[in-house]
mmCIF file with all atom_site columns, N, CA and C in Angstrom:
data_model
loop_
_atom_site.group_PDB
_atom_site.id
_atom_site.type_symbol
_atom_site.label_atom_id
_atom_site.label_alt_id
_atom_site.label_comp_id
_atom_site.label_asym_id
_atom_site.label_entity_id
_atom_site.label_seq_id
_atom_site.pdbx_PDB_ins_code
_atom_site.Cartn_x
_atom_site.Cartn_y
_atom_site.Cartn_z
_atom_site.occupancy
_atom_site.B_iso_or_equiv
_atom_site.pdbx_formal_charge
_atom_site.auth_seq_id
_atom_site.auth_comp_id
_atom_site.auth_asym_id
_atom_site.auth_atom_id
_atom_site.pdbx_PDB_model_num
ATOM 1   N N  . MET M 1 1  ? 63.400 120.053 110.446 1.00 0.00 ? 1  MET M N  1
ATOM 2   C CA . MET M 1 1  ? 64.691 119.573 110.903 1.00 0.00 ? 1  MET M CA 1
ATOM 3   C C  . MET M 1 1  ? 65.304 120.644 111.799 1.00 0.00 ? 1  MET M C  1
ATOM 4   N N  . SER M 1 2  ? 66.075 120.205 112.767 1.00 0.00 ? 2  SER M N  1
ATOM 5   C CA . SER M 1 2  ? 66.718 121.179 113.647 1.00 0.00 ? 2  SER M CA 1
ATOM 6   C C  . SER M 1 2  ? 68.188 120.838 113.803 1.00 0.00 ? 2  SER M C  1
ATOM 7   N N  . GLY M 1 3  ? 68.904 121.688 114.499 1.00 0.00 ? 3  GLY M N  1
ATOM 8   C CA . GLY M 1 3  ? 70.314 121.425 114.775 1.00 0.00 ? 3  GLY M CA 1
ATOM 9   C C  . GLY M 1 3  ? 71.170 121.512 113.530 1.00 0.00 ? 3  GLY M C  1
ATOM 10  N N  . ALA M 1 4  ? 72.026 120.509 113.357 1.00 0.00 ? 4  ALA M N  1
ATOM 11  C CA . ALA M 1 4  ? 72.980 120.514 112.252 1.00 0.00 ? 4  ALA M CA 1
ATOM 12  C C  . ALA M 1 4  ? 72.286 120.585 110.905 1.00 0.00 ? 4  ALA M C  1
ATOM 13  N N  . GLY M 1 5  ? 71.086 120.019 110.803 1.00 0.00 ? 5  GLY M N  1
ATOM 14  C CA . GLY M 1 5  ? 70.378 119.992 109.538 1.00 0.00 ? 5  GLY M CA 1
ATOM 15  C C  . GLY M 1 5  ? 69.960 121.354 109.038 1.00 0.00 ? 5  GLY M C  1
ATOM 16  N N  . THR M 1 6  ? 69.769 122.306 109.903 1.00 0.00 ? 6  THR M N  1
ATOM 17  C CA . THR M 1 6  ? 69.341 123.621 109.470 1.00 0.00 ? 6  THR M CA 1
ATOM 18  C C  . THR M 1 6  ? 70.456 124.651 109.495 1.00 0.00 ? 6  THR M C  1
ATOM 19  N N  . PHE M 1 7  ? 71.536 124.383 110.156 1.00 0.00 ? 7  PHE M N  1
ATOM 20  C CA . PHE M 1 7  ? 72.606 125.371 110.273 1.00 0.00 ? 7  PHE M CA 1
ATOM 21  C C  . PHE M 1 7  ? 73.156 125.761 108.911 1.00 0.00 ? 7  PHE M C  1
ATOM 22  N N  . GLY M 1 8  ? 73.572 124.773 108.139 1.00 0.00 ? 8  GLY M N  1
ATOM 23  C CA . GLY M 1 8  ? 74.171 125.082 106.843 1.00 0.00 ? 8  GLY M CA 1
ATOM 24  C C  . GLY M 1 8  ? 73.212 125.798 105.928 1.00 0.00 ? 8  GLY M C  1
ATOM 25  N N  . ASP M 1 9  ? 71.986 125.336 105.883 1.00 0.00 ? 9  ASP M N  1
ATOM 26  C CA . ASP M 1 9  ? 71.003 125.918 104.986 1.00 0.00 ? 9  ASP M CA 1
ATOM 27  C C  . ASP M 1 9  ? 70.686 127.363 105.357 1.00 0.00 ? 9  ASP M C  1
ATOM 28  N N  . SER M 1 10 ? 70.488 127.628 106.626 1.00 0.00 ? 10 SER M N  1
ATOM 29  C CA . SER M 1 10 ? 70.053 128.963 107.011 1.00 0.00 ? 10 SER M CA 1
ATOM 30  C C  . SER M 1 10 ? 71.199 129.963 107.135 1.00 0.00 ? 10 SER M C  1
ATOM 31  N N  . HIS M 1 11 ? 72.399 129.514 107.368 1.00 0.00 ? 11 HIS M N  1
ATOM 32  C CA . HIS M 1 11 ? 73.505 130.435 107.604 1.00 0.00 ? 11 HIS M CA 1
ATOM 33  C C  . HIS M 1 11 ? 74.524 130.503 106.457 1.00 0.00 ? 11 HIS M C  1
ATOM 34  N N  . LEU M 1 12 ? 74.686 129.434 105.736 1.00 0.00 ? 12 LEU M N  1
ATOM 35  C CA . LEU M 1 12 ? 75.745 129.402 104.734 1.00 0.00 ? 12 LEU M CA 1
ATOM 36  C C  . LEU M 1 12 ? 75.247 129.147 103.313 1.00 0.00 ? 12 LEU M C  1
ATOM 37  N N  . GLY M 1 13 ? 73.970 128.886 103.155 1.00 0.00 ? 13 GLY M N  1
ATOM 38  C CA . GLY M 1 13 ? 73.448 128.587 101.835 1.00 0.00 ? 13 GLY M CA 1
ATOM 39  C C  . GLY M 1 13 ? 73.825 127.202 101.355 1.00 0.00 ? 13 GLY M C  1
ATOM 40  N N  . ILE M 1 14 ? 74.136 126.306 102.257 1.00 0.00 ? 14 ILE M N  1
ATOM 41  C CA . ILE M 1 14 ? 74.515 124.934 101.926 1.00 0.00 ? 14 ILE M CA 1
ATOM 42  C C  . ILE M 1 14 ? 73.361 124.022 102.311 1.00 0.00 ? 14 ILE M C  1
ATOM 43  N N  . GLU M 1 15 ? 72.965 123.167 101.412 1.00 0.00 ? 15 GLU M N  1
ATOM 44  C CA . GLU M 1 15 ? 71.897 122.213 101.702 1.00 0.00 ? 15 GLU M CA 1
ATOM 45  C C  . GLU M 1 15 ? 72.419 121.128 102.651 1.00 0.00 ? 15 GLU M C  1
ATOM 46  N N  . PRO M 1 16 ? 71.573 120.643 103.544 1.00 0.00 ? 16 PRO M N  1
ATOM 47  C CA . PRO M 1 16 ? 71.998 119.582 104.472 1.00 0.00 ? 16 PRO M CA 1
ATOM 48  C C  . PRO M 1 16 ? 72.583 118.363 103.746 1.00 0.00 ? 16 PRO M C  1
ATOM 49  N N  . GLU M 1 17 ? 72.055 118.063 102.571 1.00 0.00 ? 17 GLU M N  1
ATOM 50  C CA . GLU M 1 17 ? 72.542 116.912 101.801 1.00 0.00 ? 17 GLU M CA 1
ATOM 51  C C  . GLU M 1 17 ? 73.984 117.092 101.331 1.00 0.00 ? 17 GLU M C  1
ATOM 52  N N  . GLU M 1 18 ? 74.464 118.326 101.340 1.00 0.00 ? 18 GLU M N  1
ATOM 53  C CA . GLU M 1 18 ? 75.829 118.625 100.917 1.00 0.00 ? 18 GLU M CA 1
ATOM 54  C C  . GLU M 1 18 ? 76.818 118.570 102.080 1.00 0.00 ? 18 GLU M C  1
ATOM 55  N N  . CYS M 1 19 ? 76.308 118.386 103.289 1.00 0.00 ? 19 CYS M N  1
ATOM 56  C CA . CYS M 1 19 ? 77.149 118.414 104.497 1.00 0.00 ? 19 CYS M CA 1
ATOM 57  C C  . CYS M 1 19 ? 77.684 117.043 104.842 1.00 0.00 ? 19 CYS M C  1
ATOM 58  N N  . VAL M 1 20 ? 78.824 117.037 105.524 1.00 0.00 ? 20 VAL M N  1
ATOM 59  C CA . VAL M 1 20 ? 79.460 115.814 106.018 1.00 0.00 ? 20 VAL M CA 1
ATOM 60  C C  . VAL M 1 20 ? 79.577 115.932 107.525 1.00 0.00 ? 20 VAL M C  1
ATOM 61  N N  . ALA M 1 21 ? 79.216 114.860 108.225 1.00 0.00 ? 21 ALA M N  1
ATOM 62  C CA . ALA M 1 21 ? 79.345 114.829 109.686 1.00 0.00 ? 21 ALA M CA 1
ATOM 63  C C  . ALA M 1 21 ? 80.251 113.677 110.084 1.00 0.00 ? 21 ALA M C  1
ATOM 64  N N  . PHE M 1 22 ? 81.115 113.933 111.048 1.00 0.00 ? 22 PHE M N  1
ATOM 65  C CA . PHE M 1 22 ? 81.997 112.914 111.605 1.00 0.00 ? 22 PHE M CA 1
ATOM 66  C C  . PHE M 1 22 ? 81.571 112.658 113.036 1.00 0.00 ? 22 PHE M C  1
ATOM 67  N N  . GLY M 1 23 ? 81.605 111.413 113.471 1.00 0.00 ? 23 GLY M N  1
ATOM 68  C CA . GLY M 1 23 ? 81.240 111.132 114.846 1.00 0.00 ? 23 GLY M CA 1
ATOM 69  C C  . GLY M 1 23 ? 81.726 109.771 115.312 1.00 0.00 ? 23 GLY M C  1
ATOM 70  N N  . ASP M 1 24 ? 81.730 109.601 116.634 1.00 0.00 ? 24 ASP M N  1
ATOM 71  C CA . ASP M 1 24 ? 82.147 108.322 117.205 1.00 0.00 ? 24 ASP M CA 1
ATOM 72  C C  . ASP M 1 24 ? 81.297 107.895 118.391 1.00 0.00 ? 24 ASP M C  1
ATOM 73  N N  . GLY M 1 25 ? 80.291 108.689 118.746 1.00 0.00 ? 25 GLY M N  1
ATOM 74  C CA . GLY M 1 25 ? 79.463 108.370 119.900 1.00 0.00 ? 25 GLY M CA 1
ATOM 75  C C  . GLY M 1 25 ? 78.003 108.240 119.532 1.00 0.00 ? 25 GLY M C  1
ATOM 76  N N  . GLY M 1 26 ? 77.253 107.593 120.402 1.00 0.00 ? 26 GLY M N  1
ATOM 77  C CA . GLY M 1 26 ? 75.832 107.410 120.166 1.00 0.00 ? 26 GLY M CA 1
ATOM 78  C C  . GLY M 1 26 ? 75.087 108.716 119.973 1.00 0.00 ? 26 GLY M C  1
ATOM 79  N N  . ASN M 1 27 ? 75.577 109.770 120.590 1.00 0.00 ? 27 ASN M N  1
ATOM 80  C CA . ASN M 1 27 ? 74.941 111.077 120.438 1.00 0.00 ? 27 ASN M CA 1
ATOM 81  C C  . ASN M 1 27 ? 75.100 111.646 119.029 1.00 0.00 ? 27 ASN M C  1
ATOM 82  N N  . ASP M 1 28 ? 75.957 111.057 118.223 1.00 0.00 ? 28 ASP M N  1
ATOM 83  C CA . ASP M 1 28 ? 76.187 111.546 116.861 1.00 0.00 ? 28 ASP M CA 1
ATOM 84  C C  . ASP M 1 28 ? 75.204 110.957 115.848 1.00 0.00 ? 28 ASP M C  1
ATOM 85  N N  . ILE M 1 29 ? 74.485 109.918 116.219 1.00 0.00 ? 29 ILE M N  1
ATOM 86  C CA . ILE M 1 29 ? 73.571 109.255 115.279 1.00 0.00 ? 29 ILE M CA 1
ATOM 87  C C  . ILE M 1 29 ? 72.499 110.217 114.780 1.00 0.00 ? 29 ILE M C  1
ATOM 88  N N  . SER M 1 30 ? 71.939 111.023 115.658 1.00 0.00 ? 30 SER M N  1
ATOM 89  C CA . SER M 1 30 ? 70.912 111.967 115.212 1.00 0.00 ? 30 SER M CA 1
ATOM 90  C C  . SER M 1 30 ? 71.506 112.996 114.245 1.00 0.00 ? 30 SER M C  1
ATOM 91  N N  . MET M 1 31 ? 72.753 113.390 114.444 1.00 0.00 ? 31 MET M N  1
ATOM 92  C CA . MET M 1 31 ? 73.423 114.309 113.532 1.00 0.00 ? 31 MET M CA 1
ATOM 93  C C  . MET M 1 31 ? 73.602 113.648 112.161 1.00 0.00 ? 31 MET M C  1
ATOM 94  N N  . PHE M 1 32 ? 73.926 112.360 112.161 1.00 0.00 ? 32 PHE M N  1
ATOM 95  C CA . PHE M 1 32 ? 74.099 111.632 110.903 1.00 0.00 ? 32 PHE M CA 1
ATOM 96  C C  . PHE M 1 32 ? 72.835 111.693 110.051 1.00 0.00 ? 32 PHE M C  1
ATOM 97  N N  . ARG M 1 33 ? 71.680 111.715 110.689 1.00 0.00 ? 33 ARG M N  1
ATOM 98  C CA . ARG M 1 33 ? 70.405 111.726 109.967 1.00 0.00 ? 33 ARG M CA 1
ATOM 99  C C  . ARG M 1 33 ? 70.124 113.066 109.298 1.00 0.00 ? 33 ARG M C  1
ATOM 100 N N  . CYS M 1 34 ? 70.877 114.088 109.654 1.00 0.00 ? 34 CYS M N  1
ATOM 101 C CA . CYS M 1 34 ? 70.635 115.447 109.142 1.00 0.00 ? 34 CYS M CA 1
ATOM 102 C C  . CYS M 1 34 ? 71.532 115.830 107.987 1.00 0.00 ? 34 CYS M C  1
ATOM 103 N N  . VAL M 1 35 ? 72.453 114.968 107.604 1.00 0.00 ? 35 VAL M N  1
ATOM 104 C CA . VAL M 1 35 ? 73.431 115.330 106.577 1.00 0.00 ? 35 VAL M CA 1
ATOM 105 C C  . VAL M 1 35 ? 73.433 114.306 105.444 1.00 0.00 ? 35 VAL M C  1
ATOM 106 N N  . GLY M 1 36 ? 74.015 114.680 104.344 1.00 0.00 ? 36 GLY M N  1
ATOM 107 C CA . GLY M 1 36 ? 74.089 113.779 103.202 1.00 0.00 ? 36 GLY M CA 1
ATOM 108 C C  . GLY M 1 36 ? 75.113 112.681 103.349 1.00 0.00 ? 36 GLY M C  1
ATOM 109 N N  . THR M 1 37 ? 76.215 112.965 104.029 1.00 0.00 ? 37 THR M N  1
ATOM 110 C CA . THR M 1 37 ? 77.288 111.988 104.216 1.00 0.00 ? 37 THR M CA 1
ATOM 111 C C  . THR M 1 37 ? 77.670 111.949 105.681 1.00 0.00 ? 37 THR M C  1
ATOM 112 N N  . SER M 1 38 ? 77.643 110.757 106.239 1.00 0.00 ? 38 SER M N  1
ATOM 113 C CA . SER M 1 38 ? 78.016 110.595 107.646 1.00 0.00 ? 38 SER M CA 1
ATOM 114 C C  . SER M 1 38 ? 79.180 109.625 107.739 1.00 0.00 ? 38 SER M C  1
ATOM 115 N N  . VAL M 1 39 ? 80.136 109.969 108.588 1.00 0.00 ? 39 VAL M N  1
ATOM 116 C CA . VAL M 1 39 ? 81.361 109.177 108.716 1.00 0.00 ? 39 VAL M CA 1
ATOM 117 C C  . VAL M 1 39 ? 81.559 108.805 110.179 1.00 0.00 ? 39 VAL M C  1
ATOM 118 N N  . ALA M 1 40 ? 81.583 107.515 110.442 1.00 0.00 ? 40 ALA M N  1
ATOM 119 C CA . ALA M 1 40 ? 81.875 107.022 111.783 1.00 0.00 ? 40 ALA M CA 1
ATOM 120 C C  . ALA M 1 40 ? 83.367 106.743 111.900 1.00 0.00 ? 40 ALA M C  1
ATOM 121 N N  . MET M 1 41 ? 83.922 107.139 113.023 1.00 0.00 ? 41 MET M N  1
ATOM 122 C CA . MET M 1 41 ? 85.336 106.885 113.278 1.00 0.00 ? 41 MET M CA 1
ATOM 123 C C  . MET M 1 41 ? 85.536 105.410 113.627 1.00 0.00 ? 41 MET M C  1
ATOM 124 N N  . GLY M 1 42 ? 86.721 104.911 113.400 1.00 0.00 ? 42 GLY M N  1
ATOM 125 C CA . GLY M 1 42 ? 87.034 103.513 113.638 1.00 0.00 ? 42 GLY M CA 1
ATOM 126 C C  . GLY M 1 42 ? 86.814 103.054 115.060 1.00 0.00 ? 42 GLY M C  1
ATOM 127 N N  . ASN M 1 43 ? 86.892 103.955 116.017 1.00 0.00 ? 43 ASN M N  1
ATOM 128 C CA . ASN M 1 43 ? 86.708 103.591 117.420 1.00 0.00 ? 43 ASN M CA 1
ATOM 129 C C  . ASN M 1 43 ? 85.242 103.647 117.845 1.00 0.00 ? 43 ASN M C  1
ATOM 130 N N  . ALA M 1 44 ? 84.349 103.977 116.918 1.00 0.00 ? 44 ALA M N  1
ATOM 131 C CA . ALA M 1 44 ? 82.922 104.074 117.236 1.00 0.00 ? 44 ALA M CA 1
ATOM 132 C C  . ALA M 1 44 ? 82.329 102.699 117.518 1.00 0.00 ? 44 ALA M C  1
ATOM 133 N N  . SER M 1 45 ? 81.200 102.696 118.218 1.00 0.00 ? 45 SER M N  1
ATOM 134 C CA . SER M 1 45 ? 80.494 101.440 118.487 1.00 0.00 ? 45 SER M CA 1
ATOM 135 C C  . SER M 1 45 ? 79.891 100.910 117.192 1.00 0.00 ? 45 SER M C  1
ATOM 136 N N  . ASP M 1 46 ? 79.517 99.656  117.200 1.00 0.00 ? 46 ASP M N  1
ATOM 137 C CA . ASP M 1 46 ? 78.890 99.051  116.023 1.00 0.00 ? 46 ASP M CA 1
ATOM 138 C C  . ASP M 1 46 ? 77.592 99.775  115.662 1.00 0.00 ? 46 ASP M C  1
ATOM 139 N N  . GLU M 1 47 ? 76.863 100.254 116.659 1.00 0.00 ? 47 GLU M N  1
ATOM 140 C CA . GLU M 1 47 ? 75.622 100.986 116.414 1.00 0.00 ? 47 GLU M CA 1
ATOM 141 C C  . GLU M 1 47 ? 75.888 102.268 115.624 1.00 0.00 ? 47 GLU M C  1
ATOM 142 N N  . VAL M 1 48 ? 76.920 102.991 115.995 1.00 0.00 ? 48 VAL M N  1
ATOM 143 C CA . VAL M 1 48 ? 77.269 104.229 115.299 1.00 0.00 ? 48 VAL M CA 1
ATOM 144 C C  . VAL M 1 48 ? 77.755 103.910 113.889 1.00 0.00 ? 48 VAL M C  1
ATOM 145 N N  . LYS M 1 49 ? 78.577 102.888 113.758 1.00 0.00 ? 49 LYS M N  1
ATOM 146 C CA . LYS M 1 49 ? 79.073 102.508 112.436 1.00 0.00 ? 49 LYS M CA 1
ATOM 147 C C  . LYS M 1 49 ? 77.925 102.110 111.509 1.00 0.00 ? 49 LYS M C  1
ATOM 148 N N  . ALA M 1 50 ? 76.928 101.421 112.050 1.00 0.00 ? 50 ALA M N  1
ATOM 149 C CA . ALA M 1 50 ? 75.782 100.998 111.239 1.00 0.00 ? 50 ALA M CA 1
ATOM 150 C C  . ALA M 1 50 ? 74.947 102.193 110.779 1.00 0.00 ? 50 ALA M C  1
ATOM 151 N N  . ALA M 1 51 ? 74.917 103.251 111.559 1.00 0.00 ? 51 ALA M N  1
ATOM 152 C CA . ALA M 1 51 ? 74.128 104.443 111.227 1.00 0.00 ? 51 ALA M CA 1
ATOM 153 C C  . ALA M 1 51 ? 74.831 105.336 110.210 1.00 0.00 ? 51 ALA M C  1
ATOM 154 N N  . ALA M 1 52 ? 76.120 105.162 110.035 1.00 0.00 ? 52 ALA M N  1
ATOM 155 C CA . ALA M 1 52 ? 76.911 106.021 109.148 1.00 0.00 ? 52 ALA M CA 1
ATOM 156 C C  . ALA M 1 52 ? 76.913 105.505 107.719 1.00 0.00 ? 52 ALA M C  1
ATOM 157 N N  . SER M 1 53 ? 77.093 106.421 106.789 1.00 0.00 ? 53 SER M N  1
ATOM 158 C CA . SER M 1 53 ? 77.210 106.012 105.391 1.00 0.00 ? 53 SER M CA 1
ATOM 159 C C  . SER M 1 53 ? 78.633 105.559 105.056 1.00 0.00 ? 53 SER M C  1
ATOM 160 N N  . HIS M 1 54 ? 79.604 105.953 105.886 1.00 0.00 ? 54 HIS M N  1
ATOM 161 C CA . HIS M 1 54 ? 81.005 105.557 105.697 1.00 0.00 ? 54 HIS M CA 1
ATOM 162 C C  . HIS M 1 54 ? 81.633 105.306 107.062 1.00 0.00 ? 54 HIS M C  1
ATOM 163 N N  . VAL M 1 55 ? 82.641 104.425 107.072 1.00 0.00 ? 55 VAL M N  1
ATOM 164 C CA . VAL M 1 55 ? 83.432 104.184 108.285 1.00 0.00 ? 55 VAL M CA 1
ATOM 165 C C  . VAL M 1 55 ? 84.881 104.417 107.907 1.00 0.00 ? 55 VAL M C  1
ATOM 166 N N  . THR M 1 56 ? 85.580 105.142 108.752 1.00 0.00 ? 56 THR M N  1
ATOM 167 C CA . THR M 1 56 ? 86.982 105.474 108.506 1.00 0.00 ? 56 THR M CA 1
ATOM 168 C C  . THR M 1 56 ? 87.812 104.965 109.677 1.00 0.00 ? 56 THR M C  1
ATOM 169 N N  . PRO M 1 57 ? 89.122 104.854 109.529 1.00 0.00 ? 57 PRO M N  1
ATOM 170 C CA . PRO M 1 57 ? 89.949 104.401 110.647 1.00 0.00 ? 57 PRO M CA 1
ATOM 171 C C  . PRO M 1 57 ? 89.871 105.336 111.864 1.00 0.00 ? 57 PRO M C  1
ATOM 172 N N  . HIS M 1 58 ? 90.410 104.875 112.949 1.00 0.00 ? 58 HIS M N  1
ATOM 173 C CA . HIS M 1 58 ? 90.480 105.618 114.212 1.00 0.00 ? 58 HIS M CA 1
ATOM 174 C C  . HIS M 1 58 ? 91.157 106.962 113.972 1.00 0.00 ? 58 HIS M C  1
ATOM 175 N N  . VAL M 1 59 ? 90.764 107.954 114.746 1.00 0.00 ? 59 VAL M N  1
ATOM 176 C CA . VAL M 1 59 ? 91.345 109.295 114.599 1.00 0.00 ? 59 VAL M CA 1
ATOM 177 C C  . VAL M 1 59 ? 92.866 109.264 114.750 1.00 0.00 ? 59 VAL M C  1
ATOM 178 N N  . ASP M 1 60 ? 93.376 108.377 115.595 1.00 0.00 ? 60 ASP M N  1
ATOM 179 C CA . ASP M 1 60 ? 94.828 108.262 115.778 1.00 0.00 ? 60 ASP M CA 1
ATOM 180 C C  . ASP M 1 60 ? 95.529 107.668 114.560 1.00 0.00 ? 60 ASP M C  1
ATOM 181 N N  . GLU M 1 61 ? 94.742 107.146 113.636 1.00 0.00 ? 61 GLU M N  1
ATOM 182 C CA . GLU M 1 61 ? 95.279 106.597 112.390 1.00 0.00 ? 61 GLU M CA 1
ATOM 183 C C  . GLU M 1 61 ? 94.932 107.521 111.211 1.00 0.00 ? 61 GLU M C  1
ATOM 184 N N  . ASP M 1 62 ? 94.789 108.817 111.517 1.00 0.00 ? 62 ASP M N  1
ATOM 185 C CA . ASP M 1 62 ? 94.466 109.831 110.504 1.00 0.00 ? 62 ASP M CA 1
ATOM 186 C C  . ASP M 1 62 ? 93.128 109.575 109.820 1.00 0.00 ? 62 ASP M C  1
ATOM 187 N N  . GLY M 1 63 ? 92.170 109.061 110.604 1.00 0.00 ? 63 GLY M N  1
ATOM 188 C CA . GLY M 1 63 ? 90.860 108.713 110.056 1.00 0.00 ? 63 GLY M CA 1
ATOM 189 C C  . GLY M 1 63 ? 90.132 109.858 109.390 1.00 0.00 ? 63 GLY M C  1
ATOM 190 N N  . ILE M 1 64 ? 90.184 111.045 109.981 1.00 0.00 ? 64 ILE M N  1
ATOM 191 C CA . ILE M 1 64 ? 89.470 112.175 109.382 1.00 0.00 ? 64 ILE M CA 1
ATOM 192 C C  . ILE M 1 64 ? 90.104 112.563 108.051 1.00 0.00 ? 64 ILE M C  1
ATOM 193 N N  . ALA M 1 65 ? 91.404 112.662 108.013 1.00 0.00 ? 65 ALA M N  1
ATOM 194 C CA . ALA M 1 65 ? 92.091 113.009 106.763 1.00 0.00 ? 65 ALA M CA 1
ATOM 195 C C  . ALA M 1 65 ? 91.840 111.935 105.698 1.00 0.00 ? 65 ALA M C  1
ATOM 196 N N  . ARG M 1 66 ? 91.873 110.689 106.095 1.00 0.00 ? 66 ARG M N  1
ATOM 197 C CA . ARG M 1 66 ? 91.653 109.602 105.127 1.00 0.00 ? 66 ARG M CA 1
ATOM 198 C C  . ARG M 1 66 ? 90.238 109.656 104.567 1.00 0.00 ? 66 ARG M C  1
ATOM 199 N N  . ALA M 1 67 ? 89.265 109.924 105.424 1.00 0.00 ? 67 ALA M N  1
ATOM 200 C CA . ALA M 1 67 ? 87.878 110.031 104.945 1.00 0.00 ? 67 ALA M CA 1
ATOM 201 C C  . ALA M 1 67 ? 87.735 111.222 104.008 1.00 0.00 ? 67 ALA M C  1
ATOM 202 N N  . CYS M 1 68 ? 88.341 112.331 104.356 1.00 0.00 ? 68 CYS M N  1
ATOM 203 C CA . CYS M 1 68 ? 88.268 113.516 103.487 1.00 0.00 ? 68 CYS M CA 1
ATOM 204 C C  . CYS M 1 68 ? 88.869 113.234 102.122 1.00 0.00 ? 68 CYS M C  1
ATOM 205 N N  . ARG M 1 69 ? 89.969 112.506 102.081 1.00 0.00 ? 69 ARG M N  1
ATOM 206 C CA . ARG M 1 69 ? 90.559 112.120 100.794 1.00 0.00 ? 69 ARG M CA 1
ATOM 207 C C  . ARG M 1 69 ? 89.627 111.176 100.043 1.00 0.00 ? 69 ARG M C  1
ATOM 208 N N  . ASP M 1 70 ? 89.096 110.159 100.730 1.00 0.00 ? 70 ASP M N  1
ATOM 209 C CA . ASP M 1 70 ? 88.212 109.171 100.091 1.00 0.00 ? 70 ASP M CA 1
ATOM 210 C C  . ASP M 1 70 ? 86.963 109.843 99.526  1.00 0.00 ? 70 ASP M C  1
ATOM 211 N N  . LEU M 1 71 ? 86.479 110.877 100.196 1.00 0.00 ? 71 LEU M N  1
ATOM 212 C CA . LEU M 1 71 ? 85.276 111.575 99.757  1.00 0.00 ? 71 LEU M CA 1
ATOM 213 C C  . LEU M 1 71 ? 85.567 112.687 98.742  1.00 0.00 ? 71 LEU M C  1
ATOM 214 N N  . GLY M 1 72 ? 86.838 112.879 98.416  1.00 0.00 ? 72 GLY M N  1
ATOM 215 C CA . GLY M 1 72 ? 87.221 113.890 97.431  1.00 0.00 ? 72 GLY M CA 1
ATOM 216 C C  . GLY M 1 72 ? 87.166 115.304 97.949  1.00 0.00 ? 72 GLY M C  1
ATOM 217 N N  . LEU M 1 73 ? 87.226 115.455 99.277  1.00 0.00 ? 73 LEU M N  1
ATOM 218 C CA . LEU M 1 73 ? 87.184 116.795 99.863  1.00 0.00 ? 73 LEU M CA 1
ATOM 219 C C  . LEU M 1 73 ? 88.551 117.457 99.881  1.00 0.00 ? 73 LEU M C  1
ATOM 220 N N  . ILE M 1 74 ? 89.598 116.657 99.903  1.00 0.00 ? 74 ILE M N  1
ATOM 221 C CA . ILE M 1 74 ? 90.962 117.181 99.859  1.00 0.00 ? 74 ILE M CA 1
ATOM 222 C C  . ILE M 1 74 ? 91.780 116.358 98.879  1.00 0.00 ? 74 ILE M C  1
#
């Protein structure tokens, strides 16, 4: 695995399965495959939403904060 999948493991001692990725573009789909939890923003395309394990509201609707609460991160 490369990119986001190895960063946490090699630098922080965090397993990729413990990581959360947020995204809204097609370029984020490959990142979603490297983490345990993937969150698509509400404004993302249907393709991105289908690739994510969770979908949250648009960033302008506090989507990131809402996802973090739903996932028990805050």
